[in-house]
């Protein structure tokens, strides 16, 4: 997953006038009034098939094999890179091998930023070199680097509170530490520094930014992730250091002596490149025109090999769809797996998908997104029309052997389905346990070793059952008309 | 700690004729026959002081403050580097601050190898770049690197079993995985590949070596450590990759397709440099001429900041000596803390110490070494004259509140006291728990975050009580005449 608090990319605003229109046409399509429809009940055959899926998932290692194959044969696949192109070919091949229908690619323009090498050195009071990663999109430095006295602040409000004289010409060090939580809620507050810190510091006259990584581990891995400059403001270089190094730097500040830092980075932008969303389907039957969309993203940050972000999500979705395809029963609605390009560096994959699907966006009746690691699933949340909560309860009961908590109806979803959700598409969210996710997120340590095969199987079970029952809804998936809260 | 299975450095062999002579002179000195001496019993005052030490250690954070200070204000301190020199100054200052006597340095010539940058890329069958660290002492490559088809073997015997035609012109990949153990016994077998693999592969015509790191973690940190070329053989470049990358590389080999690798490294040797052993004492009283030596090493590998290897050992020894100095009672024997230079890259610090102390080596009656992480201590082992085992039992009983297991009399000791132990010096070994030690050992991840303050306090307690009672031995510390087994 990418920064969830980066806000709208303009796209959501562009479409804010549409939901009612779309909802209206959907209602016309089915000739029903959503608010009045009572909850329907699943057939025994559908529930038996759900049990079959759950049981088969418990011994099926397709998902693990997929994430192993993707991380071994492709590895890192940052937007615009050779790995990105290799990943698209891999996904097409694997979807075809698994017997998906209508396997195709949708061309996506992606920015092409290259990391280069970054170095970070504390020059004074005590000389130390520390591993650093440039923030995604950061400008590089001149070869000799940037060197200056530094000022330490906790976060954006603390920086804003400083007099300009304390910032001008300085390197700003943001020292805020992210909190570990199961649901990822610690990320939202922490990531603001990464997303907006360099832009703010630049506007105040700073010459560079260093951040304590947005991550929860005490291992010495810096965490990268996108930063965003303001179009009108100065663009200053920005790097992240690991938590243990941030602790050491904090102690150097605590000495009371001036802290002098040096940063070098050869990050740079290359011309825009081409990538692709990869799409495959399990065709529906009597409601084939309605789409249950399973979203994950195919791209990854460059330092790791993208096992938990988001190889696992790719594998969960493909593994769940594969199990459904192997059922004797065929789904009512079409299940569409979309592996989005470039979630990490601006979500141009999902923006392209949304634009290309504008005419059929209302046909996307239900969405699932897996972009929060390799499981297990611990809770079932939703964002549905409240009249349909009893149906979600039925799905939760069908998942009873997995002992999931019953979450609320405020599921925020991930970045790639955000556009469709804002248009009123219902979301079902088998919530992946994120307790350890931010130990590894956006680091070089995002490798297959972080994926527990048993947790992955359990996650496939939850997504497969949820998807199947989502596709078999005996009534309609109503549009969701309450304003969507911002993603974390 | 450095490679324990690197064998003798010539020094041990040089002195093998001496132990009997020295033992004889020591016996003459004390006018006693060791085998006949009954075990003596500690006075109540000595045992009360041992209790006081243990209790004070449980609330004294001197050791943690020392390792924090060393890793923050000095950081990495590889032999010959600026950090190495800064560490010597740090140690002198801290020993003086703690009130040690006779604080002094002993100049040590050290090799000066610099790592530079290493890169490792799998070119075929699936292109992947993986983080790599040159092995210590490895030669670099030409700027364009070394590129060749690779052959995978488990270990040295497996390589030796191959026909020369399978090795000549190839890059050899050693895939052996180290076993996790509490006592570090997994290291001995695994480290042979690192120490001798490049020399062997070079002698068989290989062009470079890659090893699966000698380490137990699945985090993406390569582990460095010394390799040794044979004087007459070719010197080929050698790098280590992390366990998760080794798993991925193993899978590429498992594809059955040819595996083509590229290695670049800018490692090189610089002229020999100067470092120093740093020595401080708690003076003895009636047996001041006898020395209880506490050894740890001040140098560290360059990628990390040397918190567990061996900042913790330095801190444990200084913290233990500091507590003894603060007792109302004064020790009978002199307690000498020696922070050795350059343990990691050839043990020239301890060799220099041994040569400089040749005339007084028999005065070193008992040794403790801490070079296996930050604790806790889980067992008390020894290498003493068997007649003195009842005394070790008494020391073990004095440590009863720490619930230590009672180890055997085959303590192997560490690298820095190996020379003195081979000359017959007794060893007491409060064994540090090494279960997780090789997760971090010789990696960039060796930071203060790996040190648990409570475990460190407990370790100081064990070493302080052991040292105190060692210094108060009511009889003599007899020489150990059984041949010393090789260190692991």
Short mmCIF file of C-alpha atoms in Angstrom, two decimals, chain B:
data_model
loop_
_atom_site.label_atom_id
_atom_site.label_comp_id
_atom_site.label_asym_id
_atom_site.label_seq_id
_atom_site.Cartn_x
_atom_site.Cartn_y
_atom_site.Cartn_z
CA UNK B 1 33.30 -12.24 17.93
CA UNK B 2 35.21 -13.19 14.85
CA UNK B 3 35.40 -16.54 13.12
CA UNK B 4 36.23 -19.02 15.84
CA UNK B 5 37.21 -21.78 13.51
CA UNK B 6 39.88 -19.82 11.72
CA UNK B 7 42.35 -21.95 13.63
CA UNK B 8 45.64 -20.86 15.01
CA UNK B 9 47.22 -17.73 13.70
CA UNK B 10 50.67 -19.20 14.10
CA UNK B 11 50.85 -17.80 17.56
CA UNK B 12 49.49 -20.79 19.43
CA UNK B 13 51.90 -23.11 17.72
CA UNK B 14 54.82 -20.85 18.55
CA UNK B 15 54.11 -21.30 22.25
CA UNK B 16 53.10 -24.91 22.51
CA UNK B 17 56.31 -25.85 24.25
CA UNK B 18 55.86 -23.34 27.03
CA UNK B 19 52.92 -24.30 29.25
CA UNK B 20 54.73 -26.87 31.34
CA UNK B 21 57.63 -24.56 31.99
CA UNK B 22 55.30 -21.76 33.00
CA UNK B 23 53.19 -24.00 35.17
CA UNK B 24 56.32 -25.18 36.87
CA UNK B 25 57.50 -21.66 37.66
CA UNK B 26 54.09 -20.71 39.00
CA UNK B 27 54.09 -23.67 41.32
CA UNK B 28 57.52 -22.66 42.50
CA UNK B 29 56.24 -19.14 43.09
CA UNK B 30 53.54 -20.30 45.46
CA UNK B 31 55.42 -23.26 46.87
CA UNK B 32 52.43 -25.51 46.46
CA UNK B 33 51.52 -28.66 44.59
CA UNK B 34 48.26 -28.03 42.83
CA UNK B 35 46.87 -31.55 42.61
CA UNK B 36 47.17 -32.05 46.34
CA UNK B 37 45.59 -28.76 47.42
CA UNK B 38 42.09 -29.19 48.86
CA UNK B 39 39.40 -26.76 47.81
CA UNK B 40 39.25 -23.69 49.97
CA UNK B 41 36.09 -21.97 51.11
CA UNK B 42 35.14 -18.34 50.64
CA UNK B 43 34.90 -16.12 53.70
CA UNK B 44 31.51 -14.81 54.72
CA UNK B 45 32.68 -11.28 53.94
CA UNK B 46 33.56 -12.26 50.38
CA UNK B 47 30.19 -13.95 49.89
CA UNK B 48 28.39 -10.96 51.37
CA UNK B 49 30.23 -8.73 48.94
CA UNK B 50 29.20 -11.07 46.10
CA UNK B 51 25.57 -10.60 47.15
CA UNK B 52 26.04 -6.86 47.27
CA UNK B 53 27.48 -6.90 43.75
CA UNK B 54 24.61 -8.96 42.42
CA UNK B 55 22.04 -6.72 44.02
CA UNK B 56 23.66 -3.49 42.91
CA UNK B 57 24.03 -4.85 39.37
CA UNK B 58 20.28 -5.37 39.21
CA UNK B 59 19.70 -1.62 39.33
CA UNK B 60 22.91 -0.25 37.83
CA UNK B 61 22.68 0.90 34.23
CA UNK B 62 26.33 1.80 33.80
CA UNK B 63 26.80 -0.94 31.22
CA UNK B 64 23.82 0.14 29.16
CA UNK B 65 24.96 3.74 29.30
CA UNK B 66 28.39 2.66 28.11
CA UNK B 67 27.15 0.71 25.12
CA UNK B 68 24.79 3.56 24.31
CA UNK B 69 27.59 6.06 24.51
CA UNK B 70 29.98 3.91 22.47
CA UNK B 71 27.47 3.25 19.70
CA UNK B 72 26.19 6.83 19.61
CA UNK B 73 29.38 8.81 19.99
CA UNK B 74 31.72 6.44 18.16
CA UNK B 75 29.64 3.94 16.20
CA UNK B 76 31.40 1.65 13.75
CA UNK B 77 35.06 1.14 14.65
CA UNK B 78 36.68 -1.25 12.25
CA UNK B 79 40.41 -1.75 12.63
CA UNK B 80 42.34 1.09 11.07
CA UNK B 81 39.34 3.40 10.63
CA UNK B 82 38.74 6.81 12.14
CA UNK B 83 36.08 5.18 14.32
CA UNK B 84 38.70 2.76 15.63
CA UNK B 85 40.85 5.67 16.80
CA UNK B 86 37.84 7.43 18.29
CA UNK B 87 36.96 4.27 20.21
CA UNK B 88 40.38 4.14 21.82
CA UNK B 89 40.01 7.72 23.01
CA UNK B 90 36.50 6.92 24.22
CA UNK B 91 37.67 3.89 26.20
CA UNK B 92 40.50 5.76 27.91
CA UNK B 93 38.15 8.58 28.86
CA UNK B 94 35.44 6.23 30.18
CA UNK B 95 37.87 4.08 32.14
CA UNK B 96 39.25 7.20 33.78
CA UNK B 97 35.76 8.49 34.48
CA UNK B 98 34.86 5.20 36.18
CA UNK B 99 37.90 5.49 38.41
CA UNK B 100 39.94 2.61 37.06
CA UNK B 101 43.66 2.59 37.89
CA UNK B 102 46.65 2.41 35.57
CA UNK B 103 44.55 3.33 32.56
CA UNK B 104 46.80 3.02 29.54
CA UNK B 105 46.96 2.10 25.89
CA UNK B 106 49.15 -0.49 24.23
CA UNK B 107 49.90 0.29 20.61
CA UNK B 108 48.75 -2.35 18.13
CA UNK B 109 49.51 -2.58 14.44
CA UNK B 110 46.37 -3.44 12.52
CA UNK B 111 45.67 -4.27 8.89
CA UNK B 112 43.56 -1.67 7.15
CA UNK B 113 41.08 -3.12 4.74
CA UNK B 114 38.29 -0.95 3.38
CA UNK B 115 35.03 -2.38 2.20
CA UNK B 116 33.99 0.02 -0.50
CA UNK B 117 30.76 -0.90 -2.22
CA UNK B 118 29.65 -4.31 -3.38
CA UNK B 119 26.86 -5.25 -5.76
CA UNK B 120 25.46 -8.62 -6.61
CA UNK B 121 23.14 -9.34 -9.52
CA UNK B 122 21.56 -12.50 -10.78
CA UNK B 123 21.56 -11.99 -14.56
CA UNK B 124 19.94 -15.28 -15.57
CA UNK B 125 17.56 -17.01 -15.46
CA UNK B 126 15.66 -14.19 -13.70
CA UNK B 127 17.30 -10.82 -13.25
CA UNK B 128 17.49 -9.72 -9.61
CA UNK B 129 19.78 -7.41 -7.67
CA UNK B 130 20.44 -8.40 -4.09
CA UNK B 131 22.19 -6.57 -1.24
CA UNK B 132 25.69 -7.95 -0.73
CA UNK B 133 28.63 -7.35 1.58
CA UNK B 134 32.21 -8.17 0.70
CA UNK B 135 33.80 -10.66 3.05
CA UNK B 136 36.44 -9.03 5.23
CA UNK B 137 39.79 -9.10 3.49
CA UNK B 138 38.29 -9.92 0.12
CA UNK B 139 39.94 -8.40 -2.91
CA UNK B 140 37.80 -6.13 -5.05
CA UNK B 141 36.88 -6.56 -8.67
CA UNK B 142 37.67 -4.48 -11.73
CA UNK B 143 35.08 -1.70 -12.09
CA UNK B 144 33.11 -3.74 -14.63
CA UNK B 145 32.92 -6.59 -12.13
CA UNK B 146 33.14 -10.34 -12.53
CA UNK B 147 30.46 -12.07 -14.56
CA UNK B 148 30.11 -15.80 -15.09
CA UNK B 149 27.91 -18.83 -14.93
CA UNK B 150 27.69 -20.11 -11.36
CA UNK B 151 27.83 -23.45 -9.65
CA UNK B 152 25.98 -24.03 -6.36
CA UNK B 153 27.48 -26.25 -3.66
CA UNK B 154 26.63 -26.74 -0.02
CA UNK B 155 30.05 -26.48 1.58
CA UNK B 156 33.77 -27.14 1.27
CA UNK B 157 33.58 -30.94 0.95
CA UNK B 158 30.90 -30.61 -1.72
CA UNK B 159 33.09 -28.19 -3.67
CA UNK B 160 36.11 -30.48 -3.33
CA UNK B 161 34.05 -33.35 -4.72
CA UNK B 162 33.29 -31.53 -7.97
CA UNK B 163 35.40 -32.12 -11.07
CA UNK B 164 37.65 -29.17 -11.79
CA UNK B 165 35.85 -28.60 -15.08
CA UNK B 166 32.69 -27.76 -13.13
CA UNK B 167 34.46 -25.01 -11.19
CA UNK B 168 37.08 -23.50 -13.50
CA UNK B 169 36.05 -20.06 -14.72
CA UNK B 170 32.83 -20.18 -12.68
CA UNK B 171 31.48 -18.25 -9.72
CA UNK B 172 31.01 -20.62 -6.79
CA UNK B 173 27.91 -20.16 -4.66
CA UNK B 174 28.05 -21.77 -1.19
CA UNK B 175 24.51 -22.40 0.01
CA UNK B 176 25.02 -23.93 3.47
CA UNK B 177 22.62 -22.62 6.12
CA UNK B 178 23.75 -22.03 9.68
CA UNK B 179 21.84 -23.73 12.49
CA UNK B 180 20.42 -21.71 15.39
CA UNK B 181 21.72 -22.83 18.82
CA UNK B 182 21.95 -21.31 22.27
CA UNK B 183 25.66 -21.94 22.70
CA UNK B 184 26.74 -20.84 19.24
CA UNK B 185 27.77 -24.33 18.20
CA UNK B 186 26.08 -23.84 14.83
CA UNK B 187 28.71 -21.24 13.96
CA UNK B 188 31.73 -23.50 13.91
CA UNK B 189 30.57 -25.68 11.07
CA UNK B 190 28.97 -22.88 9.08
CA UNK B 191 31.84 -20.43 9.26
CA UNK B 192 34.30 -22.73 7.52
CA UNK B 193 32.75 -21.76 4.19
CA UNK B 194 33.31 -18.06 4.84
CA UNK B 195 36.82 -18.47 6.19
CA UNK B 196 38.16 -20.94 3.66
CA UNK B 197 35.66 -21.07 0.79
CA UNK B 198 37.21 -18.34 -1.37
CA UNK B 199 40.70 -19.80 -0.95
CA UNK B 200 39.51 -23.26 -1.92
CA UNK B 201 37.38 -22.06 -4.81
CA UNK B 202 40.25 -19.91 -6.08
CA UNK B 203 42.62 -22.86 -5.99
CA UNK B 204 40.17 -24.78 -8.17
CA UNK B 205 40.05 -22.01 -10.76
CA UNK B 206 36.83 -20.23 -9.76
CA UNK B 207 36.66 -16.52 -10.52
CA UNK B 208 34.61 -15.38 -7.52
CA UNK B 209 32.63 -16.64 -4.55
CA UNK B 210 29.19 -15.86 -3.16
CA UNK B 211 28.11 -17.30 0.16
CA UNK B 212 24.82 -17.62 1.94
CA UNK B 213 25.50 -15.49 5.02
CA UNK B 214 26.74 -17.18 8.14
CA UNK B 215 23.75 -16.07 10.17
CA UNK B 216 20.39 -17.26 11.42
CA UNK B 217 17.99 -14.44 10.64
CA UNK B 218 15.55 -14.28 7.75
CA UNK B 219 15.91 -10.53 7.57
CA UNK B 220 17.60 -9.15 4.52
CA UNK B 221 20.98 -8.37 6.03
CA UNK B 222 24.12 -9.91 4.58
CA UNK B 223 26.65 -10.93 7.26
CA UNK B 224 30.28 -10.04 6.71
CA UNK B 225 33.29 -11.56 8.47
CA UNK B 226 36.84 -12.46 7.63
CA UNK B 227 37.93 -14.71 4.82
CA UNK B 228 41.49 -15.95 4.50
CA UNK B 229 43.35 -16.56 1.29
CA UNK B 230 46.19 -19.03 1.21
CA UNK B 231 49.49 -17.25 0.71
CA UNK B 232 50.30 -19.18 -2.45
CA UNK B 233 46.82 -19.39 -3.97
CA UNK B 234 44.84 -16.98 -6.13
CA UNK B 235 42.82 -14.29 -4.38
CA UNK B 236 39.31 -14.08 -5.79
CA UNK B 237 36.54 -11.68 -4.75
CA UNK B 238 33.97 -12.95 -2.27
CA UNK B 239 30.65 -11.54 -1.08
CA UNK B 240 27.83 -12.65 1.19
CA UNK B 241 24.09 -12.38 0.56
CA UNK B 242 21.29 -12.57 3.13
CA UNK B 243 19.31 -15.70 3.89
CA UNK B 244 16.13 -14.63 2.08
CA UNK B 245 18.16 -13.76 -1.00
CA UNK B 246 20.03 -17.04 -0.70
CA UNK B 247 16.66 -18.80 -0.67
CA UNK B 248 15.68 -16.94 -3.83
CA UNK B 249 18.99 -17.75 -5.50
CA UNK B 250 18.60 -21.40 -4.52
CA UNK B 251 15.19 -21.36 -6.23
CA UNK B 252 16.78 -19.94 -9.35
CA UNK B 253 19.24 -22.84 -9.37
CA UNK B 254 16.32 -25.21 -8.78
CA UNK B 255 14.79 -24.05 -12.06
CA UNK B 256 17.46 -26.15 -13.79
CA UNK B 257 18.42 -23.28 -16.06
CA UNK B 258 21.96 -21.91 -16.14
CA UNK B 259 22.49 -19.28 -13.45
CA UNK B 260 24.60 -16.34 -14.47
CA UNK B 261 25.88 -13.91 -11.82
CA UNK B 262 27.67 -10.59 -11.69
CA UNK B 263 29.66 -9.24 -8.76
CA UNK B 264 31.29 -5.88 -8.32
CA UNK B 265 33.29 -4.80 -5.30
CA UNK B 266 35.59 -1.90 -4.58
CA UNK B 267 37.19 -3.51 -1.52
CA UNK B 268 40.89 -2.86 -1.15
CA UNK B 269 43.79 -2.94 1.28
CA UNK B 270 45.40 0.22 2.59
CA UNK B 271 48.73 0.42 4.41
CA UNK B 272 48.84 -1.00 7.94
CA UNK B 273 47.52 1.38 10.61
CA UNK B 274 47.89 1.90 14.33
CA UNK B 275 45.31 1.10 16.96
CA UNK B 276 45.59 0.22 20.64
CA UNK B 277 44.49 -2.14 23.35
CA UNK B 278 43.03 -0.12 26.19
CA UNK B 279 43.78 -1.34 29.70
CA UNK B 280 42.55 -0.35 33.13
CA UNK B 281 42.72 -1.99 36.52
CA UNK B 282 41.15 -2.41 39.91
CA UNK B 283 44.35 -2.95 41.93
CA UNK B 284 44.64 -6.04 44.07
CA UNK B 285 45.84 -6.20 47.67
CA UNK B 286 47.69 -9.20 49.12
CA UNK B 287 47.82 -10.98 45.76
CA UNK B 288 48.11 -7.88 43.58
CA UNK B 289 50.74 -9.59 41.42
CA UNK B 290 48.15 -12.04 40.15
CA UNK B 291 45.86 -10.86 37.41
CA UNK B 292 42.24 -11.72 36.79
CA UNK B 293 41.81 -10.55 33.21
CA UNK B 294 38.47 -9.40 31.78
CA UNK B 295 38.64 -9.36 28.00
CA UNK B 296 36.33 -7.88 25.38
CA UNK B 297 37.09 -6.23 22.08
CA UNK B 298 36.79 -2.60 21.25
CA UNK B 299 36.79 -2.89 17.46
CA UNK B 300 33.69 -3.76 15.44
CA UNK B 301 32.77 -4.61 11.91
CA UNK B 302 32.01 -1.58 9.81
CA UNK B 303 28.42 -2.12 8.58
CA UNK B 304 26.82 -1.94 12.05
CA UNK B 305 27.72 0.10 15.11
CA UNK B 306 28.97 -2.88 17.12
CA UNK B 307 26.39 -2.92 19.92
CA UNK B 308 26.26 -6.67 20.47
CA UNK B 309 29.65 -7.35 18.89
CA UNK B 310 31.21 -6.27 21.04
CA UNK B 311 29.98 -3.05 22.62
CA UNK B 312 27.98 -5.18 25.02
CA UNK B 313 31.07 -7.15 26.04
CA UNK B 314 33.01 -3.94 26.59
CA UNK B 315 30.14 -2.60 28.67
CA UNK B 316 29.68 -5.79 30.69
CA UNK B 317 33.36 -5.87 31.63
CA UNK B 318 33.58 -2.18 32.46
CA UNK B 319 30.28 -2.30 34.34
CA UNK B 320 31.35 -5.33 36.37
CA UNK B 321 34.74 -3.82 37.25
CA UNK B 322 33.09 -0.53 38.18
CA UNK B 323 30.80 -2.31 40.68
CA UNK B 324 33.75 -4.13 42.22
CA UNK B 325 35.66 -0.87 42.52
CA UNK B 326 32.76 0.59 44.49
CA UNK B 327 32.80 -2.21 47.08
CA UNK B 328 34.07 -1.44 50.57
CA UNK B 329 36.28 -4.53 50.31
CA UNK B 330 39.22 -4.43 47.96
CA UNK B 331 40.00 -7.42 45.74
CA UNK B 332 42.93 -9.67 46.63
CA UNK B 333 44.05 -10.09 43.04
CA UNK B 334 44.32 -7.34 40.47
CA UNK B 335 41.37 -7.13 38.11
CA UNK B 336 42.54 -6.02 34.70
CA UNK B 337 40.07 -5.00 32.03
CA UNK B 338 41.58 -5.27 28.56
CA UNK B 339 39.65 -3.91 25.61
CA UNK B 340 41.42 -5.52 22.71
CA UNK B 341 42.03 -3.90 19.37
CA UNK B 342 41.16 -5.69 16.16
CA UNK B 343 39.64 -8.93 17.30
CA UNK B 344 37.59 -9.10 14.14
CA UNK B 345 40.22 -8.94 11.46
CA UNK B 346 43.08 -11.10 12.65
CA UNK B 347 43.22 -10.66 16.46
CA UNK B 348 46.37 -8.55 16.26
CA UNK B 349 45.31 -6.82 19.49
CA UNK B 350 45.40 -9.95 21.59
CA UNK B 351 48.53 -11.20 19.82
CA UNK B 352 50.25 -7.94 20.66
CA UNK B 353 49.05 -8.17 24.25
CA UNK B 354 50.31 -11.72 24.58
CA UNK B 355 53.70 -10.87 23.14
CA UNK B 356 54.02 -7.80 25.33
CA UNK B 357 52.99 -9.78 28.41
CA UNK B 358 55.21 -12.78 27.71
CA UNK B 359 57.28 -12.18 30.82
CA UNK B 360 54.21 -11.98 33.02
CA UNK B 361 51.88 -14.36 31.23
CA UNK B 362 51.91 -16.76 34.19
CA UNK B 363 50.65 -13.93 36.41
CA UNK B 364 47.39 -14.08 34.41
CA UNK B 365 45.77 -16.66 36.65
CA UNK B 366 42.15 -16.42 35.57
CA UNK B 367 40.34 -15.02 32.57
CA UNK B 368 36.83 -13.96 31.61
CA UNK B 369 35.83 -13.02 28.09
CA UNK B 370 32.58 -11.41 26.93
CA UNK B 371 32.21 -11.57 23.18
CA UNK B 372 28.88 -13.21 22.55
CA UNK B 373 26.29 -10.50 22.76
CA UNK B 374 24.30 -8.71 25.39
CA UNK B 375 23.06 -11.60 27.45
CA UNK B 376 21.43 -12.82 29.54
CA UNK B 377 23.88 -15.30 31.07
CA UNK B 378 22.28 -18.75 31.23
CA UNK B 379 25.07 -21.05 32.41
CA UNK B 380 28.36 -21.03 34.26
CA UNK B 381 31.07 -23.04 32.56
CA UNK B 382 34.74 -23.24 33.27
CA UNK B 383 38.09 -24.47 32.14
CA UNK B 384 39.98 -24.98 35.37
CA UNK B 385 42.27 -27.52 36.89
CA UNK B 386 39.79 -30.29 37.84
CA UNK B 387 40.90 -30.10 41.46
CA UNK B 388 39.31 -26.66 41.57
CA UNK B 389 35.87 -27.59 40.35
CA UNK B 390 34.47 -27.42 43.92
CA UNK B 391 35.46 -23.76 43.95
CA UNK B 392 33.57 -23.18 40.72
CA UNK B 393 30.61 -24.89 42.37
CA UNK B 394 30.82 -22.36 45.20
CA UNK B 395 30.79 -19.51 42.67
CA UNK B 396 27.82 -21.11 40.95
CA UNK B 397 26.00 -21.24 44.27
CA UNK B 398 26.76 -17.59 44.92
CA UNK B 399 25.01 -16.90 41.60
CA UNK B 400 21.97 -19.00 42.56
CA UNK B 401 19.45 -16.12 42.38
CA UNK B 402 20.34 -15.78 38.67
CA UNK B 403 19.27 -19.40 38.16
CA UNK B 404 22.22 -20.32 35.98
CA UNK B 405 22.73 -23.83 34.72
CA UNK B 406 25.99 -25.45 35.78
CA UNK B 407 28.05 -26.01 32.64
CA UNK B 408 30.97 -28.34 32.11
CA UNK B 409 34.69 -27.77 32.41
CA UNK B 410 35.26 -27.54 28.67
CA UNK B 411 34.73 -23.80 28.24
CA UNK B 412 36.46 -22.80 25.04
CA UNK B 413 36.67 -19.09 25.70
CA UNK B 414 36.78 -16.41 23.04
CA UNK B 415 39.38 -15.35 20.55
CA UNK B 416 41.17 -12.74 22.63
CA UNK B 417 42.05 -14.88 25.65
CA UNK B 418 42.78 -17.95 23.56
CA UNK B 419 46.52 -17.41 23.69
CA UNK B 420 46.61 -17.05 27.48
CA UNK B 421 44.28 -20.02 27.90
CA UNK B 422 46.57 -22.15 25.75
CA UNK B 423 49.35 -21.24 28.16
CA UNK B 424 47.31 -22.74 30.99
CA UNK B 425 45.35 -19.79 32.37
CA UNK B 426 42.08 -20.86 33.99
CA UNK B 427 38.83 -19.62 32.46
CA UNK B 428 35.49 -18.92 34.08
CA UNK B 429 32.72 -18.54 31.56
CA UNK B 430 29.37 -16.99 32.43
CA UNK B 431 27.82 -18.16 29.16
CA UNK B 432 25.84 -15.51 27.32
CA UNK B 433 22.69 -16.75 25.62
CA UNK B 434 23.49 -16.79 21.92
CA UNK B 435 20.14 -17.96 20.58
CA UNK B 436 19.56 -14.71 18.67
CA UNK B 437 23.17 -13.57 18.47
CA UNK B 438 23.75 -14.75 14.92
CA UNK B 439 20.63 -12.97 13.71
CA UNK B 440 22.56 -9.73 13.95
CA UNK B 441 26.26 -10.70 14.16
CA UNK B 442 28.42 -8.90 11.56
CA UNK B 443 25.46 -7.11 9.96
CA UNK B 444 24.38 -3.51 9.57
CA UNK B 445 21.66 -4.38 12.08
CA UNK B 446 24.09 -4.56 15.01
CA UNK B 447 22.66 -1.50 16.77
CA UNK B 448 21.70 -0.46 20.27
CA UNK B 449 18.13 -1.62 19.57
CA UNK B 450 19.43 -5.18 19.88
CA UNK B 451 20.51 -4.65 23.49
CA UNK B 452 17.96 -5.42 26.20
CA UNK B 453 18.87 -3.36 29.29
CA UNK B 454 17.54 -6.01 31.71
CA UNK B 455 19.53 -8.81 30.08
CA UNK B 456 22.60 -6.61 30.15
CA UNK B 457 22.16 -5.88 33.88
CA UNK B 458 21.80 -9.60 34.59
CA UNK B 459 24.96 -10.28 32.60
CA UNK B 460 26.87 -7.64 34.55
CA UNK B 461 25.69 -9.30 37.76
CA UNK B 462 27.00 -12.69 36.65
CA UNK B 463 30.34 -11.33 35.49
CA UNK B 464 30.78 -9.09 38.54
CA UNK B 465 30.14 -11.91 41.02
CA UNK B 466 32.29 -14.32 39.03
CA UNK B 467 35.12 -11.83 38.75
CA UNK B 468 34.94 -10.89 42.41
CA UNK B 469 35.01 -14.45 43.65
CA UNK B 470 37.68 -15.25 41.10
CA UNK B 471 39.80 -12.49 42.53
CA UNK B 472 39.12 -13.68 46.11
CA UNK B 473 39.97 -17.35 45.55
CA UNK B 474 41.24 -18.28 49.04
CA UNK B 475 43.71 -20.68 47.45
CA UNK B 476 45.51 -20.50 44.14
CA UNK B 477 44.24 -20.54 40.60
CA UNK B 478 46.07 -23.59 39.34
CA UNK B 479 47.30 -23.85 35.78
CA UNK B 480 45.25 -25.94 33.42
CA UNK B 481 47.36 -28.61 31.84
CA UNK B 482 44.87 -30.48 29.68
CA UNK B 483 45.24 -29.57 26.00
CA UNK B 484 42.90 -26.77 25.09
CA UNK B 485 40.30 -27.81 22.54
CA UNK B 486 40.07 -25.56 19.51
CA UNK B 487 37.58 -22.75 19.79
CA UNK B 488 34.40 -23.26 17.88
#
